[in-house]
Every structure is written in structure tokens, then in C-alpha cells.
XYZ file of C-alpha atoms in Angstrom:
394
model
C -9.520 37.254 3.509
C -8.750 35.393 6.928
C -5.124 33.329 7.361
C -6.991 31.043 9.622
C -7.241 28.401 6.881
C -4.532 25.852 6.912
C -4.105 25.873 2.952
C -3.726 29.839 3.109
C -0.887 29.429 5.680
C 0.886 26.669 3.411
C 0.747 29.346 0.637
C 2.491 31.758 2.786
C 5.230 29.150 4.047
C 5.970 28.268 0.542
C 4.978 24.212 0.986
C 1.333 24.431 -0.980
C 0.607 21.180 -2.621
C -2.309 20.667 -4.620
C -3.708 17.265 -6.569
C -5.303 17.952 -9.726
C -7.888 14.940 -10.593
C -8.421 16.529 -13.965
C -10.820 19.286 -15.379
C -12.445 16.261 -17.465
C -11.894 13.217 -15.057
C -15.125 11.952 -14.182
C -14.423 8.715 -12.704
C -16.200 9.210 -9.439
C -14.611 6.160 -7.383
C -11.072 7.075 -8.253
C -11.980 10.780 -7.419
C -13.051 9.692 -4.293
C -10.014 7.618 -3.515
C -7.992 10.160 -4.811
C -9.282 12.976 -2.604
C -9.259 10.613 0.512
C -5.790 9.103 0.062
C -3.836 12.802 -0.931
C -5.911 14.498 1.885
C -4.507 11.951 4.567
C -1.320 12.532 3.208
C -1.493 16.399 3.636
C -2.503 18.130 0.595
C -3.776 21.609 0.629
C -6.246 21.780 -2.357
C -8.076 19.124 -4.383
C -8.963 20.259 -7.792
C -11.784 18.771 -9.673
C -14.050 18.894 -12.779
C -17.088 21.350 -12.200
C -19.553 18.722 -12.307
C -21.831 18.179 -8.950
C -21.376 14.426 -9.087
C -17.222 14.639 -9.048
C -17.681 17.487 -6.603
C -19.833 15.063 -4.082
C -17.416 12.207 -4.653
C -14.470 14.540 -3.509
C -16.822 15.731 -0.585
C -17.142 12.288 0.396
C -13.479 11.531 0.264
C -12.605 14.359 2.528
C -15.440 13.638 4.741
C -14.047 10.130 5.621
C -10.604 11.576 5.751
C -11.762 13.468 8.797
C -12.743 10.369 10.521
C -9.297 8.783 9.887
C -7.518 11.751 11.329
C -6.400 10.317 14.721
C -5.440 6.965 12.617
C -3.212 8.708 10.231
C -1.109 10.647 13.111
C -0.727 7.465 14.667
C 0.919 6.167 11.453
C 3.456 9.161 11.668
C 1.361 11.450 8.789
C 0.981 15.116 9.523
C -2.738 15.392 8.800
C -4.376 17.071 11.387
C -8.277 17.108 10.158
C -7.971 20.121 8.177
C -9.933 20.038 5.037
C -7.954 20.834 2.050
C -9.693 23.642 -0.279
C -11.907 22.171 -2.777
C -11.348 23.782 -6.120
C -13.474 23.224 -9.831
C -11.802 24.315 -12.976
C -13.488 26.213 -15.601
C -12.127 27.565 -18.960
C -12.452 30.559 -21.224
C -12.032 28.852 -24.203
C -10.520 25.885 -26.073
C -8.034 24.214 -23.989
C -6.670 20.718 -23.559
C -7.905 20.179 -20.107
C -11.193 20.484 -21.186
C -11.493 17.541 -23.674
C -11.919 13.800 -23.951
C -10.914 11.180 -26.527
C -13.059 9.521 -29.109
C -13.021 6.948 -31.789
C -15.601 4.265 -33.436
C -14.139 0.661 -32.276
C -15.717 -0.938 -35.391
C -13.297 0.882 -37.281
C -10.090 -0.550 -35.652
C -8.859 -3.476 -37.622
C -8.612 -6.835 -35.837
C -5.055 -7.029 -36.462
C -4.516 -3.594 -34.527
C -1.827 -4.142 -31.862
C -4.057 -1.350 -29.919
C -0.832 0.967 -28.812
C -3.665 3.222 -27.965
C -4.897 1.211 -24.876
C -1.139 0.226 -23.679
C -0.210 4.047 -23.687
C -3.240 5.672 -21.778
C -2.555 6.336 -18.476
C -6.045 6.352 -16.978
C -6.982 3.214 -18.508
C -9.956 4.829 -20.143
C -9.391 2.739 -23.820
C -10.585 -0.611 -23.469
C -11.391 -3.544 -25.956
C -14.468 -5.961 -24.457
C -13.863 -5.104 -20.496
C -14.356 -7.502 -18.223
C -17.351 -5.725 -16.982
C -19.050 -5.856 -20.018
C -18.257 -6.158 -24.053
C -17.769 -2.466 -24.414
C -14.961 -1.471 -26.336
C -13.778 2.201 -27.093
C -13.268 5.275 -24.706
C -14.625 5.135 -21.351
C -15.492 8.790 -20.985
C -15.675 9.229 -17.213
C -12.248 8.005 -17.122
C -10.741 9.918 -20.282
C -9.194 13.093 -18.984
C -8.133 14.621 -22.298
C -4.049 14.210 -22.265
C -4.312 13.323 -25.812
C -1.511 10.813 -25.987
C -3.531 8.044 -27.989
C -3.873 10.542 -30.825
C -0.516 10.149 -32.466
C -0.043 6.361 -31.605
C -3.074 5.463 -33.609
C -1.957 3.674 -36.976
C -5.000 4.619 -38.526
C -5.541 8.070 -37.239
C -9.313 7.317 -36.443
C -8.726 8.815 -32.729
C -10.214 12.750 -32.150
C -10.824 14.581 -29.194
C -14.079 16.340 -28.379
C -13.895 19.910 -26.452
C -16.209 21.554 -24.229
C -16.716 25.051 -22.521
C -17.770 25.897 -19.085
C -20.927 26.595 -18.225
C -21.013 30.018 -16.111
C -24.362 29.701 -15.315
C -23.836 26.592 -13.228
C -20.871 28.352 -10.920
C -23.265 30.000 -8.879
C -25.222 26.910 -7.136
C -21.877 25.125 -7.102
C -20.071 27.960 -4.909
C -23.238 28.644 -2.973
C -24.872 25.214 -2.348
C -22.165 22.630 -2.384
C -19.195 23.951 -0.517
C -16.815 24.662 -3.365
C -13.892 26.592 -1.770
C -12.064 28.072 -4.791
C -12.096 28.085 -8.397
C -9.504 27.840 -10.923
C -9.820 29.591 -14.623
C -8.052 28.224 -17.747
C -6.800 31.130 -20.154
C -4.630 31.647 -22.692
C -2.656 34.733 -24.072
C -4.783 36.615 -26.427
C -8.296 35.653 -24.874
C -8.906 38.496 -22.721
C -12.624 39.373 -23.884
C -13.428 35.598 -23.250
C -11.975 35.940 -19.836
C -13.960 38.880 -19.177
C -17.079 37.537 -20.061
C -16.717 34.377 -18.002
C -15.554 36.825 -14.711
C -18.648 38.656 -15.182
C -20.700 35.552 -14.764
C -18.392 34.445 -11.682
C -17.818 37.523 -10.039
C -21.141 38.270 -8.231
C -20.197 35.158 -6.050
C -16.417 35.930 -5.879
C -16.579 37.005 -2.614
C -17.586 33.686 -1.232
C -14.201 32.095 -2.430
C -10.996 31.628 -0.253
C -9.082 31.200 -3.215
C -8.774 32.082 -7.221
C -6.444 30.770 -9.198
C -5.612 31.537 -13.070
C -3.693 28.981 -15.217
C -2.178 30.076 -18.429
C 0.595 28.569 -20.469
C 3.261 30.375 -22.036
C 3.090 32.858 -24.683
C 4.321 35.834 -26.240
C 3.189 38.699 -24.413
C 2.352 36.317 -21.405
C 3.122 38.656 -18.536
C 1.304 41.552 -20.127
C -1.868 39.259 -20.316
C -1.781 38.402 -17.023
C -1.489 42.007 -15.851
C -4.574 42.595 -17.776
C -6.069 39.869 -16.441
C -5.304 41.189 -12.953
C -6.585 44.618 -13.780
C -10.104 42.925 -14.603
C -10.225 41.025 -11.449
C -9.023 43.440 -8.991
C -10.032 44.168 -6.150
C -10.263 40.493 -4.967
C -10.989 39.603 -1.286
C -9.686 35.894 -1.662
C -6.179 34.729 -2.114
C -4.665 34.574 -5.723
C -2.582 32.001 -7.406
C -0.860 32.365 -10.812
C -0.715 28.573 -11.936
C 2.003 28.341 -14.572
C 1.268 25.808 -16.935
C 4.921 24.628 -18.074
C 3.903 21.942 -20.359
C -0.186 21.446 -20.275
C -1.135 17.682 -20.135
C 2.259 16.276 -20.538
C 1.942 13.672 -17.820
C 5.820 12.744 -18.689
C 8.082 11.724 -15.509
C 11.638 13.349 -17.320
C 13.646 16.171 -15.750
C 12.595 17.898 -19.292
C 9.333 18.500 -18.324
C 9.644 19.743 -14.883
C 12.045 22.360 -16.227
C 9.661 23.763 -18.535
C 7.341 24.198 -15.544
C 10.095 25.989 -13.439
C 11.367 28.213 -16.265
C 7.858 29.375 -16.741
C 7.288 29.537 -13.088
C 10.247 31.928 -12.757
C 9.320 34.263 -15.683
C 5.916 34.870 -13.726
C 7.801 35.540 -10.623
C 10.007 38.020 -12.491
C 6.778 39.575 -13.483
C 5.896 40.535 -9.751
C 2.289 40.149 -10.175
C 0.259 40.510 -6.868
C -0.370 36.933 -5.669
C 1.239 33.254 -5.236
C 3.009 31.828 -8.045
C 2.202 28.172 -8.515
C 3.867 25.511 -10.739
C 1.673 22.814 -13.020
C 2.015 21.036 -16.041
C 5.145 18.555 -16.246
C 5.543 18.333 -12.495
C 6.582 15.428 -11.245
C 9.246 13.690 -8.883
C 12.087 15.986 -9.996
C 10.148 19.119 -9.594
C 10.570 19.940 -5.917
C 14.546 18.685 -6.209
C 14.716 21.213 -8.973
C 13.417 24.206 -7.094
C 15.594 23.402 -4.312
C 18.796 23.370 -6.177
C 17.563 26.878 -7.880
C 16.733 28.408 -4.732
C 13.195 28.685 -5.516
C 11.701 27.468 -2.367
C 11.619 29.006 0.860
C 13.309 26.961 3.358
C 12.242 28.100 6.925
C 13.937 25.022 8.591
C 17.622 26.047 7.855
C 19.848 28.833 8.989
C 21.072 31.400 6.879
C 24.591 31.709 6.229
C 26.518 34.984 5.593
C 29.975 34.753 4.388
C 30.475 31.161 5.782
C 29.503 32.192 9.225
C 26.492 30.575 10.794
C 24.246 33.049 12.692
C 24.336 32.897 16.576
C 20.744 33.137 16.449
C 19.508 31.183 13.527
C 15.955 31.023 14.716
C 15.469 35.117 14.430
C 16.551 34.841 10.745
C 14.156 32.001 10.383
C 11.394 34.318 11.901
C 12.327 37.202 9.498
C 12.428 34.903 6.495
C 8.674 33.927 7.537
C 7.852 37.695 7.844
C 9.637 38.543 4.673
C 7.630 35.464 2.827
C 4.488 36.845 3.866
C 5.202 40.525 2.866
C 6.476 39.407 -0.306
C 5.027 36.000 -1.549
C 6.126 36.554 -5.181
C 9.734 36.214 -4.206
C 9.252 32.366 -4.096
C 7.333 29.695 -5.784
C 4.680 29.012 -3.245
C 3.707 25.515 -4.406
C 3.115 22.832 -6.982
C 0.475 20.953 -8.370
C 0.644 17.533 -9.477
C -1.961 15.964 -11.779
C -1.472 12.909 -14.166
C 1.882 12.174 -12.175
C -0.036 11.987 -8.724
C -2.983 10.247 -10.170
C -0.709 7.423 -11.776
C 1.543 7.143 -8.762
C -1.821 5.870 -6.966
C -2.940 3.613 -10.250
C -1.933 0.799 -8.708
C -3.843 0.801 -5.557
C -6.928 2.026 -7.458
C -6.778 -1.123 -9.872
C -6.620 -3.534 -7.173
C -9.829 -1.880 -5.757
C -11.656 -2.181 -9.143
C -10.575 -5.771 -9.622
C -11.592 -6.708 -6.226
C -14.982 -5.267 -6.744
C -15.182 -7.318 -10.220
C -14.015 -10.481 -8.625
C -16.234 -10.337 -5.572
C -19.786 -11.189 -6.867
C -20.943 -10.984 -3.389
C -20.463 -7.330 -3.337
C -23.590 -5.158 -4.181
C -21.560 -1.967 -3.975
C -18.220 -0.582 -5.102
C -15.600 -1.152 -2.913
C -14.390 1.943 -1.181
C -10.812 2.421 -0.181
C -11.294 2.716 3.450
C -12.885 -0.181 3.374
C -9.764 -2.172 2.811
C -7.515 -1.163 5.569
C -4.143 -2.233 3.759
C -4.835 -0.940 0.626
C -5.974 2.505 2.218
C -2.743 3.081 3.859
C -0.589 1.695 0.852
C -2.313 4.582 -0.807
C -1.682 7.115 1.702
C 2.059 6.138 1.854
C 2.342 6.529 -1.922
C 0.828 9.819 -1.895
C 2.907 10.970 1.278
C 5.992 10.391 -0.810
C 4.844 13.129 -3.235
C 3.308 15.400 -0.783
C 6.261 15.019 1.824
C 8.774 16.345 -0.818
C 7.638 20.167 -0.487
C 6.098 19.764 2.848
C 9.683 18.652 4.326
C 10.813 21.978 3.571
C 8.841 23.136 6.952
C 9.116 21.933 10.298
C 5.442 21.858 11.617
């Protein structure tokens, strides 16, 4: 696999940033806007649902971003027109990322305080929405976090899960320009994983990257070794995504600690490939990784017994060489899901409200059509991306 792709360089350097739009998230305007903003902010990968319409929305965002590269640079953003990898997520069994909430609104008592509506981070639960009289779950916005379920006073909310369709992978990879695939698996599902992999493997050589996402469990590292034996040899780069606290969406440092601890566990297993955090990642994550010495910092000279090297650049180069030879020695990057999406939600909400209030608009308002909102969104996205990108000097 060639190393000419900028995202692969980020993996080697240890400053990889992935945006997770959500394996179940199908709100096309939001996917397009999130892709555009985070691409201009310097993201290395955009992970979306394996749905042709969602893929097309993300690709539209990528295309617009390329036309705005010069404007982004003038505004101080480091985007140079290199497209991030476009990734689709698949599952080999029951998985919280591949579900949606459902309920029958006619069963809701009229005096219910509707805590589900308030707690939903995707604003997917509505009652008598502005655009229509619809009440219930907006399926295209729901990404299955499940936070509405325990707060329902009447226990009438449930989830509906679905499985990936391997037969659809070939056209996605061959005709829609998908660069990467992520497989969500779980300890004990080796047979199911193998079945899914057999369906994908004829086209695996066309991928630039394969990611395996797995939450913790007894015997996890042995399971991941068994998975590797099934997929090896690979022509593409390989990421182990450590799903510390799946679908948490929390902002506290406790969730990020779970993600970091699982990352340490997978690093200790010394599996071939890169280790990338997910599940509970938020504004605390990079700071925690820095404090624990789990990120490569090629900017700083190494201090030996309190004495600074007289030629720190030589050690910077040596660290870079060591990193490329031994990628498993450090965390290679971080993926952000609901935290990254919620960060931009005020901008996306303004965009939606603008569409609703302006009756003269025949088509949905797009992010790049509002210069103020566009660069506000990019600035917000950059505030997250730059946390890990500031590890390196470009």
C-alpha cells in the first residue's frame, strides 16, 4: 500500500483524526455539512453509514471542500485540498451502532414531560414538528444511542437493530469511491466475522484502509489475534479501533478514561497495525493521552537525564523513523462520534431553521451558501481537530 495518501501519513505520525457520522445516521443534509466542515478543519477520515445516499451526501461535502481549500488556508486552516478517506461501517452481528429508536406516539400520555425529546442529542424525537404534524422518531436523524430508552416514564421506547448486507459492499467499493471499510465485531463472533469477511475479501485489495472495531471483553486480545489471522495478509493499512465506551456520547473524563485504558490494552498486545481510540472520546481525550505519554510528539526534543540534546532535530527524525517502523508503540489517532456532531449542532440547527423560515427557498440551504455559518462551523470543528493535529509541526 502506497504511503502517498495524506491520511496514511497522519497514521504514521500519530495525529490521525476521524469523524464518525454514525453507522445509522442518515440525515443527508447533516452528513454533507459535517463532512464539509471537518474536512476543511483537517480531518483524515469521514466514517458514514453504508448507504448509497449517505455516501453521496458525504462525497458532495468533500467536493465542495476542495473548491474552498484556498479560502480555508487564507483563514489559517491547514487544509490543502487533500480529501480524507471515506469509510463505511459494517457489522457482523447485534451492535448498538446499528439500531434506531422507535415508539408509537399515540401511546404517550398528553401530560408526559417528554424527557426523551430533551435528552436526544440528535434532535431525532419530535412532537408536532414545525415542518409537519409528525410526532415520534425521525429515523434519518436517529443513530441509536439509546439514551431515550431509560428516561421514558412509560417504558414504551424500544430499538430496532439491523445487519449489514455484504452483497451491497461490492458496488459501494467499486463504483462509489469508498476508500475504507470498518467492521464492528465482538468477542465470540469469529464465525460471524469470517462470514462477513468472505463476502468482502474479493474487493479488499481495492481498499486503502481496513478498520476493526471491537469493545472490551474477556479474551479480547486473543480474539483480535484470531481476527488478524483471518484477514492477513492485507494490502491496505489496518486500524484496531478500541471502542472504549460504545455510544456513550458523554462529555466527562470518565468516558475518555475507558477509551484510553482499552487503547493501552490493545497496544500491549502488539498486534500488527495501528491503534485508534473511539467510544467515549471527547475534549478530555487528547490531553489524557498526552499526560500518559501515549501520543507521539515530534515537535519536542527528547530530554535525557535533564540535558537537552544539542541536535534535537536528529532525535525528532529518529522518533519519526521509529514510529513508522513500530506503529503499535503509540496511539495513532482518535475518532470522535456524537461529541463531534453535537459540537456543530448549533450551526446545523441554525441552517435548518433558516430553511424553514425562508419560504422563498425551494431547495435546502447548504452550509457553503451561508459564509458566516460555514466558517463558524469550520472553526468549531478545528477546535477539536487541532487538539491532536497540534502534536505535529507541518
